[in-house]
Coordinates of C-alpha atoms in Angstrom, one line a residue:
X474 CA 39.6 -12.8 -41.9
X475 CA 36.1 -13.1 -41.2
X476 CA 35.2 -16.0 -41.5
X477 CA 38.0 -16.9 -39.2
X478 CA 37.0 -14.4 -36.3
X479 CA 33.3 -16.0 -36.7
X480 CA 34.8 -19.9 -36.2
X481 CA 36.9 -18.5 -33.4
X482 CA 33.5 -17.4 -31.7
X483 CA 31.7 -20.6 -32.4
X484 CA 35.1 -22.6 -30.7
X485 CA 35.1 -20.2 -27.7
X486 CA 31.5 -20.2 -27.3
X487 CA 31.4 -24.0 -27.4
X488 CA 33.6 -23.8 -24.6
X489 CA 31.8 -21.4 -22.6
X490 CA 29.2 -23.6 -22.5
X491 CA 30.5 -26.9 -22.1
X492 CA 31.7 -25.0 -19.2
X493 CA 29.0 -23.6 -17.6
X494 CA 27.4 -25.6 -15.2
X495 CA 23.6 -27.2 -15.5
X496 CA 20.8 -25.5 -14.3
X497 CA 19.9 -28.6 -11.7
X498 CA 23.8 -27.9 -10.2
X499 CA 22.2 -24.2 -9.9
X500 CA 19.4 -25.2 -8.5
X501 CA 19.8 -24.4 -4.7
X502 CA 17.3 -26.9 -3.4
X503 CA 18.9 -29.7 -4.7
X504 CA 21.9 -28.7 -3.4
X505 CA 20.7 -28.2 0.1
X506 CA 18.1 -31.9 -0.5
X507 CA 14.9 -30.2 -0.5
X508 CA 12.2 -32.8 -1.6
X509 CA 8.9 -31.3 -1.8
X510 CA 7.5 -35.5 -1.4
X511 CA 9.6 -35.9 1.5
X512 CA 7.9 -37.0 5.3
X513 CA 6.2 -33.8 5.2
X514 CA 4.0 -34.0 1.8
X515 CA 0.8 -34.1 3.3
X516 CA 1.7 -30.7 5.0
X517 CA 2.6 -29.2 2.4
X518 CA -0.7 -30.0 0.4
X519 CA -2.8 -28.4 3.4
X520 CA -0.5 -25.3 2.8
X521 CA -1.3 -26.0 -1.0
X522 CA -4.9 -26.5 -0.9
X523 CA -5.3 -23.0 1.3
X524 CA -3.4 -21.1 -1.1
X525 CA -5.1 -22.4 -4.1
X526 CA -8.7 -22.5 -2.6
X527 CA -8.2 -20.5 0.5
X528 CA -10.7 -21.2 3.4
X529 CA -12.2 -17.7 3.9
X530 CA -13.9 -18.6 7.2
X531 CA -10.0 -17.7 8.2
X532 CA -9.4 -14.8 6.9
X533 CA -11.5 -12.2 9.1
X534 CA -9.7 -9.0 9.8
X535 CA -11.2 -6.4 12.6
X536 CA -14.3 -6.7 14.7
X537 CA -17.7 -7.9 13.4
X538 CA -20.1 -4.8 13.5
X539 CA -23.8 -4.3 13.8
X540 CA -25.7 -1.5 12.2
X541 CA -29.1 -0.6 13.6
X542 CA -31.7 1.9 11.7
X543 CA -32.9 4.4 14.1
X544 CA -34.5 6.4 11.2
X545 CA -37.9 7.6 12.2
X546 CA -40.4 5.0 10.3
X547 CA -38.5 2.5 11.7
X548 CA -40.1 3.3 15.5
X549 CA -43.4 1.3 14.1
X550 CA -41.4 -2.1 13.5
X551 CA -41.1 -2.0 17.6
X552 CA -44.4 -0.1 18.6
X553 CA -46.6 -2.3 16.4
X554 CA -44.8 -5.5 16.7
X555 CA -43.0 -5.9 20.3
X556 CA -41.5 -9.2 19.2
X557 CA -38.9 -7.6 17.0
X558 CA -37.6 -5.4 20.4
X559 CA -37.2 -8.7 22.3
X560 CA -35.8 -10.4 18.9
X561 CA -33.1 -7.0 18.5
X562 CA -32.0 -7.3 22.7
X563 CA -31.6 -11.3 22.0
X564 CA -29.5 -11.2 19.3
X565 CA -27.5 -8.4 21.0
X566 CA -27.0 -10.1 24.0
X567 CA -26.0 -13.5 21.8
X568 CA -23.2 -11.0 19.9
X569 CA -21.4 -10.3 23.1
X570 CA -17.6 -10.2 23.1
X571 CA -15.4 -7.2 20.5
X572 CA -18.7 -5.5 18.4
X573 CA -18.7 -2.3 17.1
X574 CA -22.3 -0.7 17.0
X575 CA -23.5 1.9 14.5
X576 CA -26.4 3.8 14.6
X577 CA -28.2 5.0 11.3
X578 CA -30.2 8.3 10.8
X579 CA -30.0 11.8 9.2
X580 CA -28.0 10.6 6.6
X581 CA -25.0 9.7 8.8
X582 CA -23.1 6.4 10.3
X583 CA -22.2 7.2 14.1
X584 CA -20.9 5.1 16.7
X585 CA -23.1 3.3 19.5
X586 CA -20.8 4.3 22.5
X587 CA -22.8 3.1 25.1
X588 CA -23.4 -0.9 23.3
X589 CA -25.2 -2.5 27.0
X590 CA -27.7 -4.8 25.9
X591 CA -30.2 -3.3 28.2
X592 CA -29.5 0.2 26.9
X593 CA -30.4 -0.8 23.4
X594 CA -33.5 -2.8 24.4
X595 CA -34.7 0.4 26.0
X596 CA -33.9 2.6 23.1
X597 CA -35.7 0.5 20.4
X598 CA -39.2 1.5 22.1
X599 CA -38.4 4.7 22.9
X600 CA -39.6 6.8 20.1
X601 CA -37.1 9.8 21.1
X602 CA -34.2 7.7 19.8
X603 CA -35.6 8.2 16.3
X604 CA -35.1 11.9 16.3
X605 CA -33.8 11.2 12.8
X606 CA -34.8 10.5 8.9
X607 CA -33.0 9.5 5.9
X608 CA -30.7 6.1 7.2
X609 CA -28.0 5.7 4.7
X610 CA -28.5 2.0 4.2
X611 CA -26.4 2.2 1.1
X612 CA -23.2 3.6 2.5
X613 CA -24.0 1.3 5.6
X614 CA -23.8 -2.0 3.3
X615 CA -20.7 -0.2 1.1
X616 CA -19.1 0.0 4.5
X617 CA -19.7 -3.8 5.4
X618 CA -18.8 -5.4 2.5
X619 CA -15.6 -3.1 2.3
X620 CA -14.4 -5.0 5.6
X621 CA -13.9 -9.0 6.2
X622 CA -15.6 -10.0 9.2
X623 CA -19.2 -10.4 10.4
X624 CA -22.1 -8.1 10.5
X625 CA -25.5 -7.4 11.6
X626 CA -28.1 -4.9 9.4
X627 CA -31.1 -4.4 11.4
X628 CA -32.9 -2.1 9.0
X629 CA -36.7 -1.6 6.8
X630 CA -33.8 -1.1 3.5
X631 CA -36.1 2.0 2.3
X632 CA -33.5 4.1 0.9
X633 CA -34.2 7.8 -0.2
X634 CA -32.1 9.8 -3.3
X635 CA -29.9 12.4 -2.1
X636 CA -31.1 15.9 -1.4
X637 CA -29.7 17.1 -4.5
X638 CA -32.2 14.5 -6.5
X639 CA -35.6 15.3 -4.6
X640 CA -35.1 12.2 -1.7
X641 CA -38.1 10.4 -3.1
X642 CA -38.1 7.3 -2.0
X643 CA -36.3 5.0 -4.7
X644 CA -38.7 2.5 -6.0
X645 CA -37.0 0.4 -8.4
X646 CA -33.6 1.2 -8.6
X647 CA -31.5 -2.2 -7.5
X648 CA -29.0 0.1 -5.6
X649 CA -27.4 -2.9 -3.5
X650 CA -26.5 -5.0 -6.3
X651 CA -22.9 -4.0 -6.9
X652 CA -22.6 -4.1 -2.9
X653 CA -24.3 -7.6 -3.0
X654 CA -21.6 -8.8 -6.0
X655 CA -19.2 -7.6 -4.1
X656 CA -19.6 -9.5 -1.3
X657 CA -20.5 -12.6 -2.5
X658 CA -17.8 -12.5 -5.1
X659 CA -16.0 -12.8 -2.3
X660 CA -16.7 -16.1 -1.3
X661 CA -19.1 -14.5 1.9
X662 CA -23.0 -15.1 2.0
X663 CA -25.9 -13.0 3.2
X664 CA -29.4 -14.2 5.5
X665 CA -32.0 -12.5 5.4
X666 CA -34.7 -13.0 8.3
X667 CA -37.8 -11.6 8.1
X668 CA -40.5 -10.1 10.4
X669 CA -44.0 -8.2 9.4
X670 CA -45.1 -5.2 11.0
X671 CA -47.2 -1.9 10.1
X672 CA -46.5 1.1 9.9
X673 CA -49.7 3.7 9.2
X674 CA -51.8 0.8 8.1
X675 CA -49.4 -0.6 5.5
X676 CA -47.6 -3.8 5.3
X677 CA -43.4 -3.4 5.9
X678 CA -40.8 -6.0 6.9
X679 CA -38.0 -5.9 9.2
X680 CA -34.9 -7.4 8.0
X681 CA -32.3 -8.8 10.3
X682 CA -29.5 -9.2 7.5
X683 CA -26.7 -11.4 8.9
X684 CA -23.6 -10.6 6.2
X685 CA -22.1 -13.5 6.7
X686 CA -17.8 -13.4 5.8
X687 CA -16.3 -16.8 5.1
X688 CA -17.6 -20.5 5.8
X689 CA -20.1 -20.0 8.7
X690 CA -18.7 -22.2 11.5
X691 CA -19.5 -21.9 15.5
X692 CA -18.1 -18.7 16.4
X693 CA -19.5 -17.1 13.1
X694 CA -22.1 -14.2 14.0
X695 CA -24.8 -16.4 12.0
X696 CA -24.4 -19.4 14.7
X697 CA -24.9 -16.8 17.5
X698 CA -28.0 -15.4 16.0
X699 CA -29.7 -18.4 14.9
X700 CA -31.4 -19.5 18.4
X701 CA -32.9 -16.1 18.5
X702 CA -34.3 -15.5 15.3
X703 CA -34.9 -19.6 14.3
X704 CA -38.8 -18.3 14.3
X705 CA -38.4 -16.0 11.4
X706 CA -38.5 -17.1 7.6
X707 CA -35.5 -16.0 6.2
X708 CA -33.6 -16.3 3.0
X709 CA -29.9 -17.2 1.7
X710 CA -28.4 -14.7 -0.7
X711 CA -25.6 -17.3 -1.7
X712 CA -23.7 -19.4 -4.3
X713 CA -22.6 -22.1 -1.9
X714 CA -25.7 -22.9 -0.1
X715 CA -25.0 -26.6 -0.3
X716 CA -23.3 -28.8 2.4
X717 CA -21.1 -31.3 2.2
X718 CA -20.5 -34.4 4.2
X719 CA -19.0 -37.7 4.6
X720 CA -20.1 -41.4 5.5
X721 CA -16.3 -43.2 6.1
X722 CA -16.3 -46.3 7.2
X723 CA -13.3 -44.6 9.7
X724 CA -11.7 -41.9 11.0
X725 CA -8.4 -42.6 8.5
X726 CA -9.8 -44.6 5.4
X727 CA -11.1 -42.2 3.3
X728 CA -14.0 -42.5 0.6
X729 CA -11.9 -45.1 -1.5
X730 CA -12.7 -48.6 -2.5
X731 CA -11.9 -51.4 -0.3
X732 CA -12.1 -54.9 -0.7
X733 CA -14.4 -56.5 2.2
X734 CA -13.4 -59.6 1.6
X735 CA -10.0 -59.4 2.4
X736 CA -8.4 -61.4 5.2
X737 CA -6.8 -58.7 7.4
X738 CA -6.9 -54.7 7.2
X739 CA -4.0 -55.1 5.1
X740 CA -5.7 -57.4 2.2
X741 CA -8.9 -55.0 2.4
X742 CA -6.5 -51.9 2.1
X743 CA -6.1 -52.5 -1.9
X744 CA -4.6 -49.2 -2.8
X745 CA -2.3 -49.2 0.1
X746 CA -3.5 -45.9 1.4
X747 CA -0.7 -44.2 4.1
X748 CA -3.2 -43.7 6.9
X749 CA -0.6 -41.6 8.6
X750 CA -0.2 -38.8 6.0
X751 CA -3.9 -39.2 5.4
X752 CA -5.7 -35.5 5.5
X753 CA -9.4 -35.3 5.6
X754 CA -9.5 -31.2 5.7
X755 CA -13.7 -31.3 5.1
X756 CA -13.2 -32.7 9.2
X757 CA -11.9 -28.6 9.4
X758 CA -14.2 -26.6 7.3
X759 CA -11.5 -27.6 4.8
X760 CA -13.2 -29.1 1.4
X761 CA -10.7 -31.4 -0.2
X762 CA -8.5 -34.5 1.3
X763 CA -5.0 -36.0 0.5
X764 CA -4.5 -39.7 -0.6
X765 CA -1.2 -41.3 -0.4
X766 CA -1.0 -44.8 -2.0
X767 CA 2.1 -47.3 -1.6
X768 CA 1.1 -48.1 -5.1
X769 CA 1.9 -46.7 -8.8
X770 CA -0.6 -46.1 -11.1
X771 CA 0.4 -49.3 -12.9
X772 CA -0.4 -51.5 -10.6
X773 CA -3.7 -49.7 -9.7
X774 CA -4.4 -50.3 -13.4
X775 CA -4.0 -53.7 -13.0
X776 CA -6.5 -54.2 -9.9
X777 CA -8.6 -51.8 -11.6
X778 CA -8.9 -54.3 -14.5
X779 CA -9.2 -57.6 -12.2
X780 CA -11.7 -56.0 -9.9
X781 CA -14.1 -54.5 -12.7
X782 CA -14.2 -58.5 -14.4
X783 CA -16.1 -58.9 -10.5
X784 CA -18.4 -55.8 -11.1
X785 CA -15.8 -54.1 -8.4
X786 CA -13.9 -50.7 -7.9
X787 CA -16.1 -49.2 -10.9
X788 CA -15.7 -46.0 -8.3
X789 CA -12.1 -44.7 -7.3
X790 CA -14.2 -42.1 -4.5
X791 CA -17.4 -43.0 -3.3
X792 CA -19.0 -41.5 0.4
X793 CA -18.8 -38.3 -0.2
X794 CA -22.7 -36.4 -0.1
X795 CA -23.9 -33.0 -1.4
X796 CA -26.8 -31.4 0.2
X797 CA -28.8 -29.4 -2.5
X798 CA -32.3 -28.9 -0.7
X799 CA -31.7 -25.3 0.0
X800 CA -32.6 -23.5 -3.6
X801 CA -33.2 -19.9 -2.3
X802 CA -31.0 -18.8 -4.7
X803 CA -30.0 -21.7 -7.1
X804 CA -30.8 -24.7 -8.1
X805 CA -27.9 -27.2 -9.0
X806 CA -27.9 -28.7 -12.2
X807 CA -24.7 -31.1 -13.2
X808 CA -21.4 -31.6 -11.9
X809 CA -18.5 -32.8 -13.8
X810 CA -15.1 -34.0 -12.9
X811 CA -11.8 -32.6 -13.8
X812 CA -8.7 -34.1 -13.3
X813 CA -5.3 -32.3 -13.3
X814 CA -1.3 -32.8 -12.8
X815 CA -0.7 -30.0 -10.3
X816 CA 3.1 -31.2 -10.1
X817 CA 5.1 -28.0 -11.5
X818 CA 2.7 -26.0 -9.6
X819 CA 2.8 -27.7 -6.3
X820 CA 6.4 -27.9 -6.1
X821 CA 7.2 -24.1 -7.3
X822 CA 4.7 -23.4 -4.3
X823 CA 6.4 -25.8 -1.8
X824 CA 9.9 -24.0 -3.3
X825 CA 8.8 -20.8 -2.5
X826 CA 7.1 -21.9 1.0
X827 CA 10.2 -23.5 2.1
X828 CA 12.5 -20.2 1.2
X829 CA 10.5 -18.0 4.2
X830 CA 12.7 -21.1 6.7
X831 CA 16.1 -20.0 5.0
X832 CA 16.9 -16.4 6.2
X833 CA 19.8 -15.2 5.2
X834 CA 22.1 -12.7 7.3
X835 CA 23.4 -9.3 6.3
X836 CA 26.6 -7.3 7.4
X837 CA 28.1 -3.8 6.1
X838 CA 30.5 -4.1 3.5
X839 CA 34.3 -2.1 3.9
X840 CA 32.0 0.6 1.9
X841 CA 29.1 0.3 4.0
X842 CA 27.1 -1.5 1.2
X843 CA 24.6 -4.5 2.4
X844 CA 26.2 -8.0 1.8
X845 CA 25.4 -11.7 2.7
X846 CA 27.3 -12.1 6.1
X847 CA 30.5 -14.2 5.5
X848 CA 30.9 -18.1 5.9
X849 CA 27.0 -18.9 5.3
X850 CA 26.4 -22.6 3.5
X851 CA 22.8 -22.0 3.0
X852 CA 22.2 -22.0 -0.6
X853 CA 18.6 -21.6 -0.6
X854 CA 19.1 -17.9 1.5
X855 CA 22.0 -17.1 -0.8
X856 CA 20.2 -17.5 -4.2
X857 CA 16.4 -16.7 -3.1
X858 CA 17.1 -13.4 -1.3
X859 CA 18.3 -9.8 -2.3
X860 CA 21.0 -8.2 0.1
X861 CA 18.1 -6.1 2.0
X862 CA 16.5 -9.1 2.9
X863 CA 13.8 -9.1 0.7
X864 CA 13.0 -12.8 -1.1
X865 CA 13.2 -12.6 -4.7
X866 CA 10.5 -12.3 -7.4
X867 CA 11.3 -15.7 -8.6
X868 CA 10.4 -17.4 -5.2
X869 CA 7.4 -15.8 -4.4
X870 CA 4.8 -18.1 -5.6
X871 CA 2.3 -17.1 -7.9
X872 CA -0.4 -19.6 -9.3
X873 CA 0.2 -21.4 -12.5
X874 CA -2.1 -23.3 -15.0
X875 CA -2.1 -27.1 -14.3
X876 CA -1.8 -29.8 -16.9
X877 CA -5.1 -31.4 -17.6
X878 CA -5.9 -35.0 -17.6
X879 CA -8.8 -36.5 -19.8
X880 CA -9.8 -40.2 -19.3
X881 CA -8.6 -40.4 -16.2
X882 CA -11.6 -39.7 -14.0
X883 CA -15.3 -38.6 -14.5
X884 CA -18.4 -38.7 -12.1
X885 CA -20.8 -41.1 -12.2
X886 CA -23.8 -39.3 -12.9
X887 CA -26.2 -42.4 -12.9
X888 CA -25.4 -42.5 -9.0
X889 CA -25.7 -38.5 -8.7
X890 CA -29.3 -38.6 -10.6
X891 CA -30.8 -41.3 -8.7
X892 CA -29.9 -40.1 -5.1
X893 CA -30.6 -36.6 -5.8
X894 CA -34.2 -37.4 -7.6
X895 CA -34.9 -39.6 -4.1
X896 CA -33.7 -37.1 -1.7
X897 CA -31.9 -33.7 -2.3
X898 CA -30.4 -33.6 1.2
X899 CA -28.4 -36.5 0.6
X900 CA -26.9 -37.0 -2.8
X901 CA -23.9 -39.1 -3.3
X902 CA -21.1 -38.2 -5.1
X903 CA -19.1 -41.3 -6.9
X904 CA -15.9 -40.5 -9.0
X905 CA -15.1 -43.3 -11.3
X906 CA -12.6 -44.5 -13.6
X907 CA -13.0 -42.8 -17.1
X908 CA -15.0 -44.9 -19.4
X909 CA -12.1 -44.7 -21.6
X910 CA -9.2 -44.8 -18.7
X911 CA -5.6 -44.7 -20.5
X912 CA -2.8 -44.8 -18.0
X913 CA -0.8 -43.2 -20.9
X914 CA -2.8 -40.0 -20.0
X915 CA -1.5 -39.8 -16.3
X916 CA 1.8 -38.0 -17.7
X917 CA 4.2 -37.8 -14.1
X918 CA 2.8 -40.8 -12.5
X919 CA 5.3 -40.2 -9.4
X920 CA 4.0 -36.3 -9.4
X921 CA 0.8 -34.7 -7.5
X922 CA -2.9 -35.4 -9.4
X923 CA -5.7 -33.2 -7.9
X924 CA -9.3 -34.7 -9.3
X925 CA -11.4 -31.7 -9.0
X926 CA -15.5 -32.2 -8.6
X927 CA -17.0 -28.9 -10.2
X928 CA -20.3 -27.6 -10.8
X929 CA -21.5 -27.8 -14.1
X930 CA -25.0 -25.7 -14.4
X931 CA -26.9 -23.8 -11.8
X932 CA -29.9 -21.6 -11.9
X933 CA -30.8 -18.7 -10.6
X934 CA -34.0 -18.9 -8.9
X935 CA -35.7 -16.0 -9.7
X936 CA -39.4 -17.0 -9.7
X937 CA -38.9 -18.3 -6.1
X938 CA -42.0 -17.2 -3.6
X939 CA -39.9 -16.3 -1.5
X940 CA -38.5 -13.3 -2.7
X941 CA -41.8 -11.6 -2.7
X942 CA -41.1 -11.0 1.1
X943 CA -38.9 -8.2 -0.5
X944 CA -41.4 -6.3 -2.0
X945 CA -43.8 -3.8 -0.2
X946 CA -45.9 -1.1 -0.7
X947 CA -44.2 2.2 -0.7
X948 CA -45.5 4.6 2.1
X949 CA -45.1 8.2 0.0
X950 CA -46.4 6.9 -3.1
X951 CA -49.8 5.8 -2.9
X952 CA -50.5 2.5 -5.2
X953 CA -46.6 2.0 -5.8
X954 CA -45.2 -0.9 -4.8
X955 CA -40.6 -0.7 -3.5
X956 CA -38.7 -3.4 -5.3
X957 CA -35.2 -1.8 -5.1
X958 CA -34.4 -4.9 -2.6
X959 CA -36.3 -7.5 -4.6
X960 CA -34.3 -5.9 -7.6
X961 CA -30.9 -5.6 -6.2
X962 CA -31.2 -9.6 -5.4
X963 CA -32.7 -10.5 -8.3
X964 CA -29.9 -8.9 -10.4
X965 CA -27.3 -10.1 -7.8
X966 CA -28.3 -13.9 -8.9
X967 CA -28.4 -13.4 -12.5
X968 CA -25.0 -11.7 -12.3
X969 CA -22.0 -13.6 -14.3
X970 CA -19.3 -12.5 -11.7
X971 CA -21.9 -14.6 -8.8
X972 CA -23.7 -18.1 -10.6
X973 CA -21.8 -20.7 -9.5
X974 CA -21.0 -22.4 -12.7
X975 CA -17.2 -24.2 -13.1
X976 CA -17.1 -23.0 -9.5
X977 CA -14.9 -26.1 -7.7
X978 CA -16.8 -27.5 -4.6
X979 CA -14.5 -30.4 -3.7
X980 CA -10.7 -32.0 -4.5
X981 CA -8.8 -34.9 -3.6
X982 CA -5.3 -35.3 -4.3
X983 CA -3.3 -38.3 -5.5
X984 CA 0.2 -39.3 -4.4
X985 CA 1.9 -42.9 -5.6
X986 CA 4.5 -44.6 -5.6

């Protein structure tokens, strides 16, 4: 009897499943033609390419904000140096527009109501504006790097322990550091410019700190400031300090290899590049482009064979320069290329993107209940939302790990060593075919391939000269020197969470036939 019941399971169960439709029938995209390598692919791969490596220099939230010491020592940096009064009413004149204005003193962070650039110029020399002590330059920088948008520090960054510990001065302590992590963890930078003064005979420094949120671009608070304080030496508390650019032969051909001798633009154009879905996003701040080829990567193979016989097309990606000159804070070592199939991941996210265009719509039920109004034919609403209107967990896209690649593409570090030992503003960045290319390793030849340039090394730069311009000698203790700025940078740079190593800095994608 058993064994019967169990076989009569087995038949039914069969059934049930030869019944049961596929999971591509399910699939509500197919059924409403969604093709996330339709007409508008090279959309879809900006959308990508921001939600993978987001631009930051977009992302601002609030007004940018200026914090100004008016703690009592600080009255020498004007009296004894009247450069840095016309510096502070330049720059405040340059920041005009949405700004809120703190002042700092007796421990506290108040509004500047009154924010007229002549009313500020005045009160910097006039010594009964620093009827205060104690500026809270720690809580002033917790409170910057808590927001995302611009802001200004004006400030000696002599910070005292509470009232409860003594308020010595603090000496050593680097009581930035997780502040300056923060921040930079963030993908945001921070300038330092510096001017000298004295106060009672000693040697102090007035730093204009420019926290800079994002990729600086023209309307950024550090373009503003720049003209005004170009005269100052100043430092770059960063792990992106380099800059990229391009030397394109055009507006729409890209960095790839064509051949010169061809007849026409057509016989030059070897890989068949689709200058009308083209995207160079480094033209926007942006730093990756999109390739579309009317080629597969069989036949690109093939040239790649013929062409290399003719010392040709050793380099899939050539024009593409890294400036490294500015070491404040690191020194670029090697690069390395990575190369990845970003297919599954790129259409889950085009999936998901195209689900917020399908809104479903509601009505009350005979019990009152929410329900999908009657008669709707969108599939995509019906399946990818809840009846409140809410899209499903399924279809909101979350990053996944992409397939890697090897012999596909590496970087040709011959070309990257010579033009960076000849000149460190301009060093050329080649991607080439794999020494050992296999075709066989480009698994979905018809999917998405991102080729990924990435640093390898970098060093911190601790024993740069430059970073004794954050030292002075303390003014309560006599023969002491304050490094509690020259510490909290120090340990910034050194810090895991900040070094810029396997830190992508560029990506093209691939599309072929």
């Amino acid at each position: 009897m058993k064994q019967y019941y169990l076989i009569s399971i087995v038949i039914m169960s069969s059934f049930l499943f030869l019944g049961c439709p596929s999971t591509e029938k399910n699939d509500p995209f197919i059924a409403m033609n969604f093709d996330a390598y339709d007409a508008g692919l090279n959309k879809r791969v900006e959308a990508y390419q921001d939600a993978t490596f987001p631009n930051l220099a977009n992302t601002k939230a609030g007004n940018p904000s200026m914090y100004i010491d008016f703690s009592s020592g600080i009255f020498q940096a004007f009296k004894n140096n009247p450069t840095n009064s016309n510096l502070l009413k330049a720059v405040y004149g340059n920041l005009s527009g949405d700004l809120d204005v703190f002042m700092l003193n007796n421990d506290s962070i108040q509004p500047l109501i009154n924010s007229d650039p002549n009313l500020v110029g005045k009160m910097v020399v006039d010594q009964n504006s620093y009827d205060g002590i104690y500026a809270p330059i720690k809580d002033a920088v917790s409170k910057i790097v808590s927001k995302n948008n611009d802001a200004l520090l004006v400030s000696d960054f002599e910070e005292y322990y509470p009232e409860s510990s003594g308020r010595s001065e603090i000496l050593d302590i680097p009581y930035l550091k997780e502040s300056f992590i923060k921040w930079l963890s963030k993908g945001n930078t921070i300038r330092f410019y510096v001017s000298n003064y004295k106060e009672n005979g000693i040697d102090k420094h007035l730093y204009f700190t420019v926290f800079n949120c994002g990729n600086s671009s023209k309307s950024s608070m550090l373009s503003k400031v720049e003209n005004s304080l170009y005269s100052l030496p100043y430092f770059d508390l960063s792990n992106k300090s380099f800059k990229l650019s391009q030397e394109y032969g055009g507006e729409k051909t890209g960095g790839i290899f064509y051949d010169i001798t061809g007849k026409d633009e057509k016989q030059k154009n070897l890989l068949d590049l689709n200058r009308e879905t083209y995207v160079n996003g480094l033209q926007n701040n942006n730093n990756f482009e999109f390739y579309q080829f009317g080629l597969d990567w069989s036949t690109i193979g093939e040239l790649k064979s013929v062409y290399q016989e003719q010392n040709q097309f050793k380099d899939f990606f050539r024009k593409l320069f890294i400036d490294v000159s500015d070491e404040d804070a690191y020194s670029i070592g090697a690069l390395d290329v990575k190369v990845y199939d970003v297919s599954e991941d790129f259409e889950q996210f085009s999936k998901c993107r195209e689900v917020l265009n399908h809104k479903p719509k509601f009505e009350k039920g005979s019990n009152g209940e929410d329900k999908f109004k009657e008669g709707q034919i969108d599939d995509i609403a019906l399946s990818c939302y809840d009846t409140k209107g809410k899209v499903l967990k399924d279809w909101i896209y979350k990053r996944n790990p992409n397939v890697n690649l090897p012999e596909v593409f590496s970087l040709n570090n011959e070309l990257f060593r010579n033009t960076k030992k000849s000149n460190k503003k301009k060093v050329e960045l080649g991607v080439s075919f794999d020494t050992k290319f296999n075709l066989k390793n480009v698994t979905n030849p018809i999917g998405l391939i991102r080729v990924d340039i990435v640093i390898n090394t970098a060093n911190p730069n601790i024993s740069n000269s430059k970073l004794d311009m954050f030292k002075w000698s303390s003014t309560t203790k006599k023969g002491s020197q304050n490094l509690a700025l020259f510490e909290s940078i120090k340990n910034t740079l050194t810090d895991v969470k900040v070094k810029p190593e396997n830190k992508v800095i560029y990506s093209y994608y691939i599309n072929t036939l």
